[in-house]
Coordinates of C-alpha atoms in Angstrom, one line a residue:
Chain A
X1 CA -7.3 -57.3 -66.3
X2 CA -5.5 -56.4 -69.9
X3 CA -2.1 -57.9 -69.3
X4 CA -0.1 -55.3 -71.3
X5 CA 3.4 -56.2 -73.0
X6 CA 6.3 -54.0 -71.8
X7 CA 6.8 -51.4 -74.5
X8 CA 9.9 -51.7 -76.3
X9 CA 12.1 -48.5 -75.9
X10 CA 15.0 -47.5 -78.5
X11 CA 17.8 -45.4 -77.3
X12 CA 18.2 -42.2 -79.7
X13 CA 21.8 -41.3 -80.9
X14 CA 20.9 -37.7 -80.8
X15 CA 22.8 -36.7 -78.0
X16 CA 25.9 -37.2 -80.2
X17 CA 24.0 -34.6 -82.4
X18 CA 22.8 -32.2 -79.9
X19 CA 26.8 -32.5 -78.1
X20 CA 28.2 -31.0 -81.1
X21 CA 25.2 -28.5 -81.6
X22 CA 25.5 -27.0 -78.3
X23 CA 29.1 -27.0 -78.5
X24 CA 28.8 -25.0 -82.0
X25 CA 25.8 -22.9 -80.7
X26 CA 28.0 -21.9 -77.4
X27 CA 30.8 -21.1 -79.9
X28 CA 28.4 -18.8 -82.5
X29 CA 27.1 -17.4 -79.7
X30 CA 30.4 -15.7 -78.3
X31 CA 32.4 -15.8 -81.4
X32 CA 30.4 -15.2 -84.8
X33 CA 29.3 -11.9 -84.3
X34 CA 33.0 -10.0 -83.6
X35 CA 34.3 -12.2 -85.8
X36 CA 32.0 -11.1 -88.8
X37 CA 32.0 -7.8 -87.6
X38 CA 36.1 -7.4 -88.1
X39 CA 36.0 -10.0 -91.5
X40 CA 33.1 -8.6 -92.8
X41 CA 33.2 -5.2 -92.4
X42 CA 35.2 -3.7 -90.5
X43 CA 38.6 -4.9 -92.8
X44 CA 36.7 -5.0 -96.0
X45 CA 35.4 -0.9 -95.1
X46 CA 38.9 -0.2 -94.5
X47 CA 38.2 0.8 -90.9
X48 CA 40.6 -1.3 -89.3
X49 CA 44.0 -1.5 -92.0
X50 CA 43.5 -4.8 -94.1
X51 CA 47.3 -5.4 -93.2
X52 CA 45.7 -6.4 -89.7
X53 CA 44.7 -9.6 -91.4
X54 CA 47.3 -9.8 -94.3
X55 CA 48.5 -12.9 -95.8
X56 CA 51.8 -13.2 -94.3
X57 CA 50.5 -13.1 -90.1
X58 CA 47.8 -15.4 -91.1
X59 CA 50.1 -18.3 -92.8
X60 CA 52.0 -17.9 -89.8
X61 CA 49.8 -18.7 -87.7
X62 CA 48.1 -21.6 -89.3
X63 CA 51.3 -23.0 -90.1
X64 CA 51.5 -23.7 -86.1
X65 CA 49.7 -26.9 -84.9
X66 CA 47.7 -24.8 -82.4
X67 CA 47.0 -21.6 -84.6
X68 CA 45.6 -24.7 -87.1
X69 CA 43.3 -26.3 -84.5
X70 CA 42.1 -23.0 -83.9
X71 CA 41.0 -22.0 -87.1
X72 CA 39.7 -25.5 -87.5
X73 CA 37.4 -24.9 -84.7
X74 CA 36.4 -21.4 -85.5
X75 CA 35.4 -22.6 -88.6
X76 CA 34.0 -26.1 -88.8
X77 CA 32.2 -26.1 -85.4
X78 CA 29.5 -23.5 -86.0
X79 CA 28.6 -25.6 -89.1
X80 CA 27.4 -28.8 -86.5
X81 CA 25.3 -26.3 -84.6
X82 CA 23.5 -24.8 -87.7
X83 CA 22.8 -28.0 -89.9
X84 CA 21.0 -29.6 -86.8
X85 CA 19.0 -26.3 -86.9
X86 CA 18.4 -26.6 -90.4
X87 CA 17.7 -30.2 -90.2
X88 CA 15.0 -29.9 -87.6
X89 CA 13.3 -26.6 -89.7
X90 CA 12.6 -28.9 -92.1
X91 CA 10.4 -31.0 -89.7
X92 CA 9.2 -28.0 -88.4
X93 CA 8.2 -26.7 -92.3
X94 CA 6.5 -30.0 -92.9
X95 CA 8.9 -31.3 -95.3
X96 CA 8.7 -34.9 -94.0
X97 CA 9.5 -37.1 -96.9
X98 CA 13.1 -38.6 -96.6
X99 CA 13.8 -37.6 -93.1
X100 CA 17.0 -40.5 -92.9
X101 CA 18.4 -38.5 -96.5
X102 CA 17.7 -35.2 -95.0
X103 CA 19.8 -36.3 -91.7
X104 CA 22.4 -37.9 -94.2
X105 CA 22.6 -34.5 -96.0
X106 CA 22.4 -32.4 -93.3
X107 CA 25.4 -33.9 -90.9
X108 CA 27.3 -35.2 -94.1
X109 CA 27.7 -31.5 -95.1
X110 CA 28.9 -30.3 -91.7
X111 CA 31.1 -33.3 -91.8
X112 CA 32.4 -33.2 -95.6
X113 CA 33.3 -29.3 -95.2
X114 CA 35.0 -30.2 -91.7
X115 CA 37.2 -32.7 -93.5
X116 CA 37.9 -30.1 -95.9
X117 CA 39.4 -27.4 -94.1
X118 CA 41.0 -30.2 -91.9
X119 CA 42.4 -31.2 -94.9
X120 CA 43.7 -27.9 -96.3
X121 CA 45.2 -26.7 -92.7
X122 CA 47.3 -30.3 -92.9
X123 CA 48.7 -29.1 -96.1
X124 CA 49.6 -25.5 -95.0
X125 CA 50.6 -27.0 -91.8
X126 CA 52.9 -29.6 -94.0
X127 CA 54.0 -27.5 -96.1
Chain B
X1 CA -24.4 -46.2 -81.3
X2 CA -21.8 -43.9 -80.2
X3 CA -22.0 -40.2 -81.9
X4 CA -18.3 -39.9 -81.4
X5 CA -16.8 -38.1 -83.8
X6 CA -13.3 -36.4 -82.8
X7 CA -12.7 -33.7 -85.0
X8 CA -8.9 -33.4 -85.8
X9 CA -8.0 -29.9 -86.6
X10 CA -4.8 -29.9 -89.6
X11 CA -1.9 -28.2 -88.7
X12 CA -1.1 -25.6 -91.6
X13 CA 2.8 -25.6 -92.8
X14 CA 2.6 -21.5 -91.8
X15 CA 2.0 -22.2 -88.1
X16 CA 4.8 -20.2 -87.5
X17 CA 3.7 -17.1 -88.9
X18 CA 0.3 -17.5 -87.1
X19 CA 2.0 -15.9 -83.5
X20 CA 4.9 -13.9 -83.0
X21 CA 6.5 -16.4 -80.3
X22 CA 6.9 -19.2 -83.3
X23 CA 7.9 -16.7 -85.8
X24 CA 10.5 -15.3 -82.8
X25 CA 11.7 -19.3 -82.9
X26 CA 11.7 -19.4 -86.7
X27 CA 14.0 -16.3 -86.8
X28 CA 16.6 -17.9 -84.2
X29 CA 16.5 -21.2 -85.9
X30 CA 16.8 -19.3 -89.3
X31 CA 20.1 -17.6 -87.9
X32 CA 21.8 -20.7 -89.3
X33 CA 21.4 -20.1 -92.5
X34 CA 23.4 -17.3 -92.6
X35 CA 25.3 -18.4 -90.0
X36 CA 26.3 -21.3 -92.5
X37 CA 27.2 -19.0 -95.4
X38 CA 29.7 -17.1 -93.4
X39 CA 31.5 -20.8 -92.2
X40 CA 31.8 -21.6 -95.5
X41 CA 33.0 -18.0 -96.6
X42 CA 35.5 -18.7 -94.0
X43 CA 36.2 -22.2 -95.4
X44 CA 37.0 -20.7 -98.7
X45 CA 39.5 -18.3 -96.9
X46 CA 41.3 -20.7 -95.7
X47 CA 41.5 -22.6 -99.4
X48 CA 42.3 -19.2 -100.7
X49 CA 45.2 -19.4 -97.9
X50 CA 46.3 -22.8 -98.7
X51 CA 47.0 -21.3 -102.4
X52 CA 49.1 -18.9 -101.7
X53 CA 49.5 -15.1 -101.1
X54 CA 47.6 -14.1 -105.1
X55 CA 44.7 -15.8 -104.1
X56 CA 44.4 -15.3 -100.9
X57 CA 44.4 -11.0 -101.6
X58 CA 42.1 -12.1 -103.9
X59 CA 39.7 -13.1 -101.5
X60 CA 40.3 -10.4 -98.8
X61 CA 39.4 -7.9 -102.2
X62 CA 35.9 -10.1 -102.7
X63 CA 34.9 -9.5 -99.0
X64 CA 35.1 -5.9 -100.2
X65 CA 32.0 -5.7 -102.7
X66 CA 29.4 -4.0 -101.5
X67 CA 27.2 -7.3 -102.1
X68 CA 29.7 -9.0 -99.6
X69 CA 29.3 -6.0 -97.2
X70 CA 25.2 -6.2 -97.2
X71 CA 25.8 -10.3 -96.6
X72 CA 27.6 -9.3 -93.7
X73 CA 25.1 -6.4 -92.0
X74 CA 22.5 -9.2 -92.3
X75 CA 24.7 -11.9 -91.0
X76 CA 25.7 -10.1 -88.4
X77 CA 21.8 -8.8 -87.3
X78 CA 21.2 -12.9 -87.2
X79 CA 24.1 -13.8 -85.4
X80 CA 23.4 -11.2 -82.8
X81 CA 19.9 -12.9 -82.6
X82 CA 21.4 -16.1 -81.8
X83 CA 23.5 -14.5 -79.1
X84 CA 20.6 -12.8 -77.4
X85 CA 18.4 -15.7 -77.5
X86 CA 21.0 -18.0 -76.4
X87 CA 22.2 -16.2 -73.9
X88 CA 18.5 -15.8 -72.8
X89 CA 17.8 -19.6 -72.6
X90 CA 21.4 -20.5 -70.8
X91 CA 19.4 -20.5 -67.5
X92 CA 17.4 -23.2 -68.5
X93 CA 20.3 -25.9 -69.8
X94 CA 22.1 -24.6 -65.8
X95 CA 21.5 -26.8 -63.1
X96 CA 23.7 -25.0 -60.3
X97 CA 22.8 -24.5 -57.1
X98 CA 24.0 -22.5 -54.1
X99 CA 23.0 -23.2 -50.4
X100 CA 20.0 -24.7 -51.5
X101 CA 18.8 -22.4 -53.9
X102 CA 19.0 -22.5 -58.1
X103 CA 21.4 -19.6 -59.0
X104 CA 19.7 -16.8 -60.0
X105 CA 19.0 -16.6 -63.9
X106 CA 20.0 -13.1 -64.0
X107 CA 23.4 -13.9 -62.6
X108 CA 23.9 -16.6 -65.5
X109 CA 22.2 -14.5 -68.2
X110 CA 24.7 -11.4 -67.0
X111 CA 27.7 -13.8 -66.6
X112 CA 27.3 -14.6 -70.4
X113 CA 26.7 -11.3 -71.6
X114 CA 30.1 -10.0 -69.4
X115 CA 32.4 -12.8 -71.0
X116 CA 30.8 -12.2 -74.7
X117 CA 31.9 -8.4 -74.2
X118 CA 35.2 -9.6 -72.8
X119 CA 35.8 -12.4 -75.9
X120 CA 34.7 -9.6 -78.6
X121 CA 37.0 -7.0 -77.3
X122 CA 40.1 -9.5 -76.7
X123 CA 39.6 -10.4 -80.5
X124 CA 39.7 -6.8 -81.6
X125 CA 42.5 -6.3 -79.5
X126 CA 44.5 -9.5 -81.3
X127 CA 43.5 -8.6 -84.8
X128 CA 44.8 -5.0 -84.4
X129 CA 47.4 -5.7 -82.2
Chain C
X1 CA -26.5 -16.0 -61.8
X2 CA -29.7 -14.8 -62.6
X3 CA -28.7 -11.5 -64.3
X4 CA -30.5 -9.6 -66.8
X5 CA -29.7 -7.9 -69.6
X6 CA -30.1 -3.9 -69.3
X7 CA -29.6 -1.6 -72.0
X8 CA -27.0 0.8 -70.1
X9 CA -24.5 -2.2 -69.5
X10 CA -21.2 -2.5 -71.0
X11 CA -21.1 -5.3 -73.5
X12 CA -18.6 -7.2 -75.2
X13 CA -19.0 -9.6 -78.1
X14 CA -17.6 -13.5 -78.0
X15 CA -17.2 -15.9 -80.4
X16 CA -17.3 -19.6 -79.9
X17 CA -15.8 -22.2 -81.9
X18 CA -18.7 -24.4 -82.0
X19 CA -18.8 -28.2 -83.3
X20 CA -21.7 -31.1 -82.6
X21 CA -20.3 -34.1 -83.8
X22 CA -23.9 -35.4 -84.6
X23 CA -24.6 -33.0 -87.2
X24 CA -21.3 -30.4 -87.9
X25 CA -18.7 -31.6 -90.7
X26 CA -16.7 -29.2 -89.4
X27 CA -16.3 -26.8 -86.8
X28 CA -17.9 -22.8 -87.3
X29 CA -18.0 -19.9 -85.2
X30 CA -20.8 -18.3 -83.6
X31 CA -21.3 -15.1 -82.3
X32 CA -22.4 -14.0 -78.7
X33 CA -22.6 -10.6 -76.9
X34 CA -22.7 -10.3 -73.2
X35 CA -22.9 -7.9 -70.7
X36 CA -19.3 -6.9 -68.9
X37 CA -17.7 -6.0 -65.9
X38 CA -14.5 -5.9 -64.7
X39 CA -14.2 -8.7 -62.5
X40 CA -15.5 -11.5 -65.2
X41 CA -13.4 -14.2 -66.0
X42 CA -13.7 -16.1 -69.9
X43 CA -15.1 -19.2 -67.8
X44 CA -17.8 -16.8 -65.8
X45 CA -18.5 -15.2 -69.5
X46 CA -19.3 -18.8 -70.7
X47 CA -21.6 -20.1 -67.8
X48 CA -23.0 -17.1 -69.0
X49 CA -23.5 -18.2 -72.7
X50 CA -25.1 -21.2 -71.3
X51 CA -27.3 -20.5 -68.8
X52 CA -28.4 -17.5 -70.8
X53 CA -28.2 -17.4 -74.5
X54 CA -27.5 -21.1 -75.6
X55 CA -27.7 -23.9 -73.5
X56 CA -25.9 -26.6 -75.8
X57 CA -22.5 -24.9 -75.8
X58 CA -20.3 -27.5 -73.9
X59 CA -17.4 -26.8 -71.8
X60 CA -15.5 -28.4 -69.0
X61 CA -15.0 -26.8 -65.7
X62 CA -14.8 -27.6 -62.4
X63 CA -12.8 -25.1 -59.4
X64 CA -13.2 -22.2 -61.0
X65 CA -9.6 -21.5 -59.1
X66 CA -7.0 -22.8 -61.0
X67 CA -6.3 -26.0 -59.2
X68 CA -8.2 -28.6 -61.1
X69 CA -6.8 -28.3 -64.7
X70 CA -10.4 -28.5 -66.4
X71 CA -11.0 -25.2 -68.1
X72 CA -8.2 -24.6 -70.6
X73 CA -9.0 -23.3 -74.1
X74 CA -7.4 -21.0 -76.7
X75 CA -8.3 -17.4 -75.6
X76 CA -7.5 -15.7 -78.9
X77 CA -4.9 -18.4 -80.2
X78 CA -3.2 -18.6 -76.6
X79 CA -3.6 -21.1 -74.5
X80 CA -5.3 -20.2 -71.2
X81 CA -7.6 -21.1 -68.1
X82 CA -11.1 -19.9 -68.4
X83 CA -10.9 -19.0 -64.8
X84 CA -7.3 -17.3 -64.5
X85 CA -8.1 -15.1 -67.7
X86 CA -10.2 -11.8 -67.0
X87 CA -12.6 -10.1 -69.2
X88 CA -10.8 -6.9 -68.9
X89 CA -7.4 -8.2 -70.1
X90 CA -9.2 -7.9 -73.8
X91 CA -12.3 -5.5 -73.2
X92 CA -13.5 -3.4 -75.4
X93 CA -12.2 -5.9 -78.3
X94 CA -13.7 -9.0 -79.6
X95 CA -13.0 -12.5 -78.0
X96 CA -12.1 -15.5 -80.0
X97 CA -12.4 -19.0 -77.7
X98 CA -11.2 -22.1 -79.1
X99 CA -10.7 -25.7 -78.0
X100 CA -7.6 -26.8 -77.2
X101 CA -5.3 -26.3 -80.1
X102 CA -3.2 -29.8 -81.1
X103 CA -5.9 -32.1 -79.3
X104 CA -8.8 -33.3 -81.0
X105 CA -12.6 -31.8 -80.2
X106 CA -15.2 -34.2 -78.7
X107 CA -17.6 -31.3 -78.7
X108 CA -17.6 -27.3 -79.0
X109 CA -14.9 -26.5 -76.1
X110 CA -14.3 -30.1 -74.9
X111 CA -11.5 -31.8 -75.8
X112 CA -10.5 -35.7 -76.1
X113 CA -7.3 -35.6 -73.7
X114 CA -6.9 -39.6 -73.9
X115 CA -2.9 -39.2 -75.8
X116 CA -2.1 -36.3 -73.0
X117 CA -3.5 -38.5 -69.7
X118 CA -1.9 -41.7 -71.2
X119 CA 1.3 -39.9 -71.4
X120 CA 1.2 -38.9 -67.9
X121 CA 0.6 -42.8 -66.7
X122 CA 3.4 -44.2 -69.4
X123 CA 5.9 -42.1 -67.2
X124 CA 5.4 -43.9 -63.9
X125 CA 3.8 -40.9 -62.0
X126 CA 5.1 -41.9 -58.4
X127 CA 7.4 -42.3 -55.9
X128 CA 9.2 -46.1 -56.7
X129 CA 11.1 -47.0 -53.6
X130 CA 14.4 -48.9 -53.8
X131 CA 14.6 -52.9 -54.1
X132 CA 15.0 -52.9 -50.5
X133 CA 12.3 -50.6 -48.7
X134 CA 13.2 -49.4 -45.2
X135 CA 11.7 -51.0 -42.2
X136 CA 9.1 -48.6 -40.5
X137 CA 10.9 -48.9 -37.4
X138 CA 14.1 -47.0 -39.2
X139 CA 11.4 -44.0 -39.2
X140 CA 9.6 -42.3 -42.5
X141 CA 11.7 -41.4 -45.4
X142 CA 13.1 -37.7 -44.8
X143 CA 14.1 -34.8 -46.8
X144 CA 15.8 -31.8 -46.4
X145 CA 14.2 -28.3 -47.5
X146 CA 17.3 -28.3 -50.2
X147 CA 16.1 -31.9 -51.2
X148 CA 12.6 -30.3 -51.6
X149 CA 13.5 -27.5 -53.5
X150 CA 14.9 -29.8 -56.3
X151 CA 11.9 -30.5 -57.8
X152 CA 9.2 -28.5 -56.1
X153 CA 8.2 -26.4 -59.3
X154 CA 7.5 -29.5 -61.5
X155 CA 5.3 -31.0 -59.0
X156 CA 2.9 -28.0 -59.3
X157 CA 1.8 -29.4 -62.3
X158 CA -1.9 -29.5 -62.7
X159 CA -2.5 -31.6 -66.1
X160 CA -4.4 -29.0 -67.9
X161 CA -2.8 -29.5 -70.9
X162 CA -2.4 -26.0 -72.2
X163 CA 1.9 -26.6 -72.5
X164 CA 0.7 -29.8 -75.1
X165 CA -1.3 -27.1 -77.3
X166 CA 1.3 -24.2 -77.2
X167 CA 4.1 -26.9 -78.4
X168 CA 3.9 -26.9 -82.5
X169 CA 6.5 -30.4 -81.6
X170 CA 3.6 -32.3 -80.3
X171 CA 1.2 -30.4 -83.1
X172 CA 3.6 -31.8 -85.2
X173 CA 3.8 -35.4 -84.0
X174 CA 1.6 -36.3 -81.4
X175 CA 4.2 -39.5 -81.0
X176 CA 6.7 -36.9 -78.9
X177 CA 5.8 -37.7 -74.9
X178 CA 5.5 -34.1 -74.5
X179 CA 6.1 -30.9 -72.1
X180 CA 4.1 -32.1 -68.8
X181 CA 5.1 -35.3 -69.2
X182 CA 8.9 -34.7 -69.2
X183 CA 8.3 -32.3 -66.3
X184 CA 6.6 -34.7 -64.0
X185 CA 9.6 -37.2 -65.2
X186 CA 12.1 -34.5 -63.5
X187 CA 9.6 -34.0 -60.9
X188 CA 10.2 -38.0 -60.1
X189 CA 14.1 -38.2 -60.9
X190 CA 14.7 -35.5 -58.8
X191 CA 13.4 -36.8 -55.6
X192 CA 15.7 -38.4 -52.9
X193 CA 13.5 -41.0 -51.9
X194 CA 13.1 -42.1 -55.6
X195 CA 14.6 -44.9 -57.3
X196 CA 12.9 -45.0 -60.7
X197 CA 14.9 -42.8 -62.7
X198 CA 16.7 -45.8 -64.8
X199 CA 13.2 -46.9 -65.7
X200 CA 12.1 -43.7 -66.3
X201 CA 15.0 -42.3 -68.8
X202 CA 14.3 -45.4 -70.9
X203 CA 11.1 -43.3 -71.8
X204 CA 13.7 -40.2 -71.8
X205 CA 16.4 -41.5 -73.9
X206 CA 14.1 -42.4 -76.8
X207 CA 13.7 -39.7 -80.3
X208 CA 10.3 -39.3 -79.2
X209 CA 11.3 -38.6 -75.8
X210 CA 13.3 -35.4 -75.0
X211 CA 14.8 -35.3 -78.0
X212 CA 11.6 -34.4 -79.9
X213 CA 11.8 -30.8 -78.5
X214 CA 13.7 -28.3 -80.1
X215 CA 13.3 -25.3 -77.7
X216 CA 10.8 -23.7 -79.0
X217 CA 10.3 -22.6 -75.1
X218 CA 6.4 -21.7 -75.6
X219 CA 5.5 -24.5 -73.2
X220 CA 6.8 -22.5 -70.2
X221 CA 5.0 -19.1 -71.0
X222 CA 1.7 -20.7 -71.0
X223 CA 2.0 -22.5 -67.9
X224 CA -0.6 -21.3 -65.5
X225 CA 1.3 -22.9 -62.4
X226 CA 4.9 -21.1 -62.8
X227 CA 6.1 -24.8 -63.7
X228 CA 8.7 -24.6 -66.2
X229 CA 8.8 -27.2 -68.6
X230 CA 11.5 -26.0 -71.0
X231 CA 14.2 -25.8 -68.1
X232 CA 13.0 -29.4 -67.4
X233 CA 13.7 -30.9 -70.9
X234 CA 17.2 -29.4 -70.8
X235 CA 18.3 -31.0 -67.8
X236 CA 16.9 -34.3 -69.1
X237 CA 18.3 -33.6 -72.4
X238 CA 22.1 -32.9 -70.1
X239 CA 20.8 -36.3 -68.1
X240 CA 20.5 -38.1 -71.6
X241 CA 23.6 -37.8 -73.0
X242 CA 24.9 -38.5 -69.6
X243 CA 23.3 -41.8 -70.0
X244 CA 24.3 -42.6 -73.1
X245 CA 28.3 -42.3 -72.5
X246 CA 27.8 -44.8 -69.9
X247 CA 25.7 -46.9 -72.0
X248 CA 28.6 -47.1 -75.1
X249 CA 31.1 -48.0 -71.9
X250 CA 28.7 -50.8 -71.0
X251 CA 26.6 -52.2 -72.9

């Protein structure tokens, strides 16, 4: 009998990953399409008055902790769900060299555009 | 001798185009592309925002040329793709189960479609409100 | 089968993707026409190629009633039974079989299955009982109908192989465990008298376990049973990052 050695298993960190995707995807999924329907289109065509979305309401309500966390969500969270997408397309389009950079990349730029508005919505929200 | 020879058949990097199911799967994972350009039109709102009432009526006049209007008809097509086919697939991720049997996937596909109709028209109603 | 060929029949035209390792660099097709009716199946079409027209075309086949997992091939780029796919489904258009896309070919229709089978046996296909097995006098282990119904469906798996070649993952590395195997890991977890699942979502847990799916979903069209693959990935996937909260908490 072939005495085999126990195979050595290594844990994945994905499901950090696929928590936030899901998360994001769930959010797009309800979310994205109204919202670019009324930012989009329906404001820019003039079919519902731009003073819907005027500067003054909108300030307002980022300037509350809540109304900022909101925004924060709305726009930072789809960005974790579609850079996972993107980053496994590129697997799926053969593009194999790098895979670590393309990971760094990919969830760096979710990240680094998160911190960014987080940052921005501190300073309205300090101001 | 053994006359073995396995023949390994390459898979080409258009695989996707080669049945309509994978390019269906291309097309939803493409959705993110746009789906990303609108988060970051977004982002740049909120920058515009952060700089006060000029720039931020500068932005809202952007979003009005016609380039930024045909963006939007597309990203909107692909975000309605995502919905449908995540919507479609919810079933699959549900694990709930009712005197002994797995809730139906019609009731969880219709459940989603109900509270996406009920989210879209409560944000219509807030923005014109 | 010792039909003849008569002018008046209905015919239909076939090709085969043909390859003899001890002469073929590479795989070609080759034409056949055969005489058709209604009630043929793709693996009643071949037996007919062979026993009729050219005897060297290989193929595997056994029950000829969907049970024994033998016959699948691509049926015009989609995986298939021979013996569940009719004739009629394509007739009057040409037929294009294949091997077994994203396994290699031993031989014409035959495919080496060695990574797929190996798969299947890495998982720990049965019933492990706790540490402590009860005493016979306590009675047989029993389940409840609702207990059953857990993971019925991924037990009808019948190791054919056709979810491997409709999953462009596993096309793309053949490292990912795969569609049948994660289902016949939920088929396991999911029974009460089993006690293997910690053992089991070691093989779960890894990148090449679940995680090397991405929902593509194809894996659950082409199953000939009704099992459904795809649904059983996401509730490993849900089972995964279960586990690994409680593995950051202890380590």
């Amino acid at each position: 009998m072939i005495f085999k050695q126990p195979k050595k298993y290594i844990r994945s960190h994905e499901p950090v990953f696929w928590g936030l995707f899901g998360a994001g995807g769930m959010l797009t999924a309800f979310l994205t399409p109204i919202m670019i329907l009324l930012t989009g289109l329906l404001i820019p065509l003039g079919i519902i008055e731009p003073e819907a979305l005027n500067y003054e309401k909108l300030h307002s309500f980022t300037s509350s902790w809540y109304g900022a966390a909101i925004i924060l969500i709305i726009v930072a969270l789809p960005l974790w769900h579609t850079l996972h997408r993107i980053f496994h397309s590129l697997h799926d389009l053969g593009v194999q060299r790098g895979r670590s950079w393309q990971q760094v990349i990919c969830y760096g730029f979710a990240f680094a555009v998160s911190v960014f508005v987080f940052t921005l919505l501190l300073q309205i929200l300090t101001m | 001798m053994s006359k073995r020879r396995p023949y390994n058949r390459e898979l080409s990097s258009d695989w996707w185009l080669k049945d309509i199911f994978y390019s269906q799967y291309m097309l939803r994972e493409g959705s993110s592309i746009f789906i990303t350009l609108y988060s970051l039109i977004l982002a740049w709102g909120v920058f515009r925002l952060s700089q006060g009432e000029v720039a931020f009526n500068a932005w809202m006049e952007a979003l009005q040329h016609p380039l930024s209007i045909l963006f939007h008809l597309i990203a909107l097509a692909f975000a309605l793709y995502h919905s449908i086919t995540w919507f479609s697939l919810a079933p699959k991720a549900v694990d709930l189960w009712i005197k002994g049997k797995r809730l139906n996937e019609k009731i969880i596909i219709l459940t989603h479609y109900i509270a996406f109709v009920f989210v879209s028209i409560f944000c219509l109603f807030i923005i014109i409100s | 089968m010792s039909k003849k060929l008569t002018p008046s029949e209905k015919r239909l035209e076939i090709e085969i993707l043909r390859y003899h390792p001890e002469q073929d660099e590479e795989p070609y097709l080759q034409q056949f026409e055969i005489p058709y009716t209604t009630d043929m199946t793709i693996l009643e079409a071949l037996q007919f190629i062979k026993d009729h027209l050219d005897s060297t075309v290989s193929f595997r086949w056994s029950c000829r009633m969907a049970i024994c997992g033998s016959c699948g091939l691509m049926v015009n780029g989609v995986p298939k039974l021979g013996c569940k796919a009719f004739l009629r489904d394509y007739y009057p258009n040409k037929i294009t079989l294949e091997a077994l896309a994203n396994f290699p070919i031993e031989r014409d229709l035959v495919v080496v299955m060695d990574d797929f089978i190996n798969k299947l046996e890495e998982i720990k296909p049965y019933l492990i009982p706790e540490k402590e097995p009860q005493f016979l006098t306590k009675g047989t282990y029993q389940q409840t109908p609702e207990q059953l119904e857990k993971f019925k469906q991924y037990s009808m798996c019948i190791n054919c192989g056709l979810c491997y070649s409709a999953c462009p993952q596993y096309a793309l590395d053949n490292k990912f465990i795969g569609p049948a195997a994660l289902a016949l890991i939920a088929r396991y977890n999911r029974d009460s008298r089993d006690a293997g699942s910690a053992e089991r979502m070691k093989i779960v847990n890894q990148e090449v376990g679940v995680w090397g799916c991405t929902f593509v979903g194809y894996c659950s069209v082409v199953c000939p049973k009704g099992v459904d693959p795809a649904a059983a990935i996401q509730l490993l996937k849900v089972e995964s990052s279960k586990d690994y909260l409680i593995g950051m908490f202890k380590p």
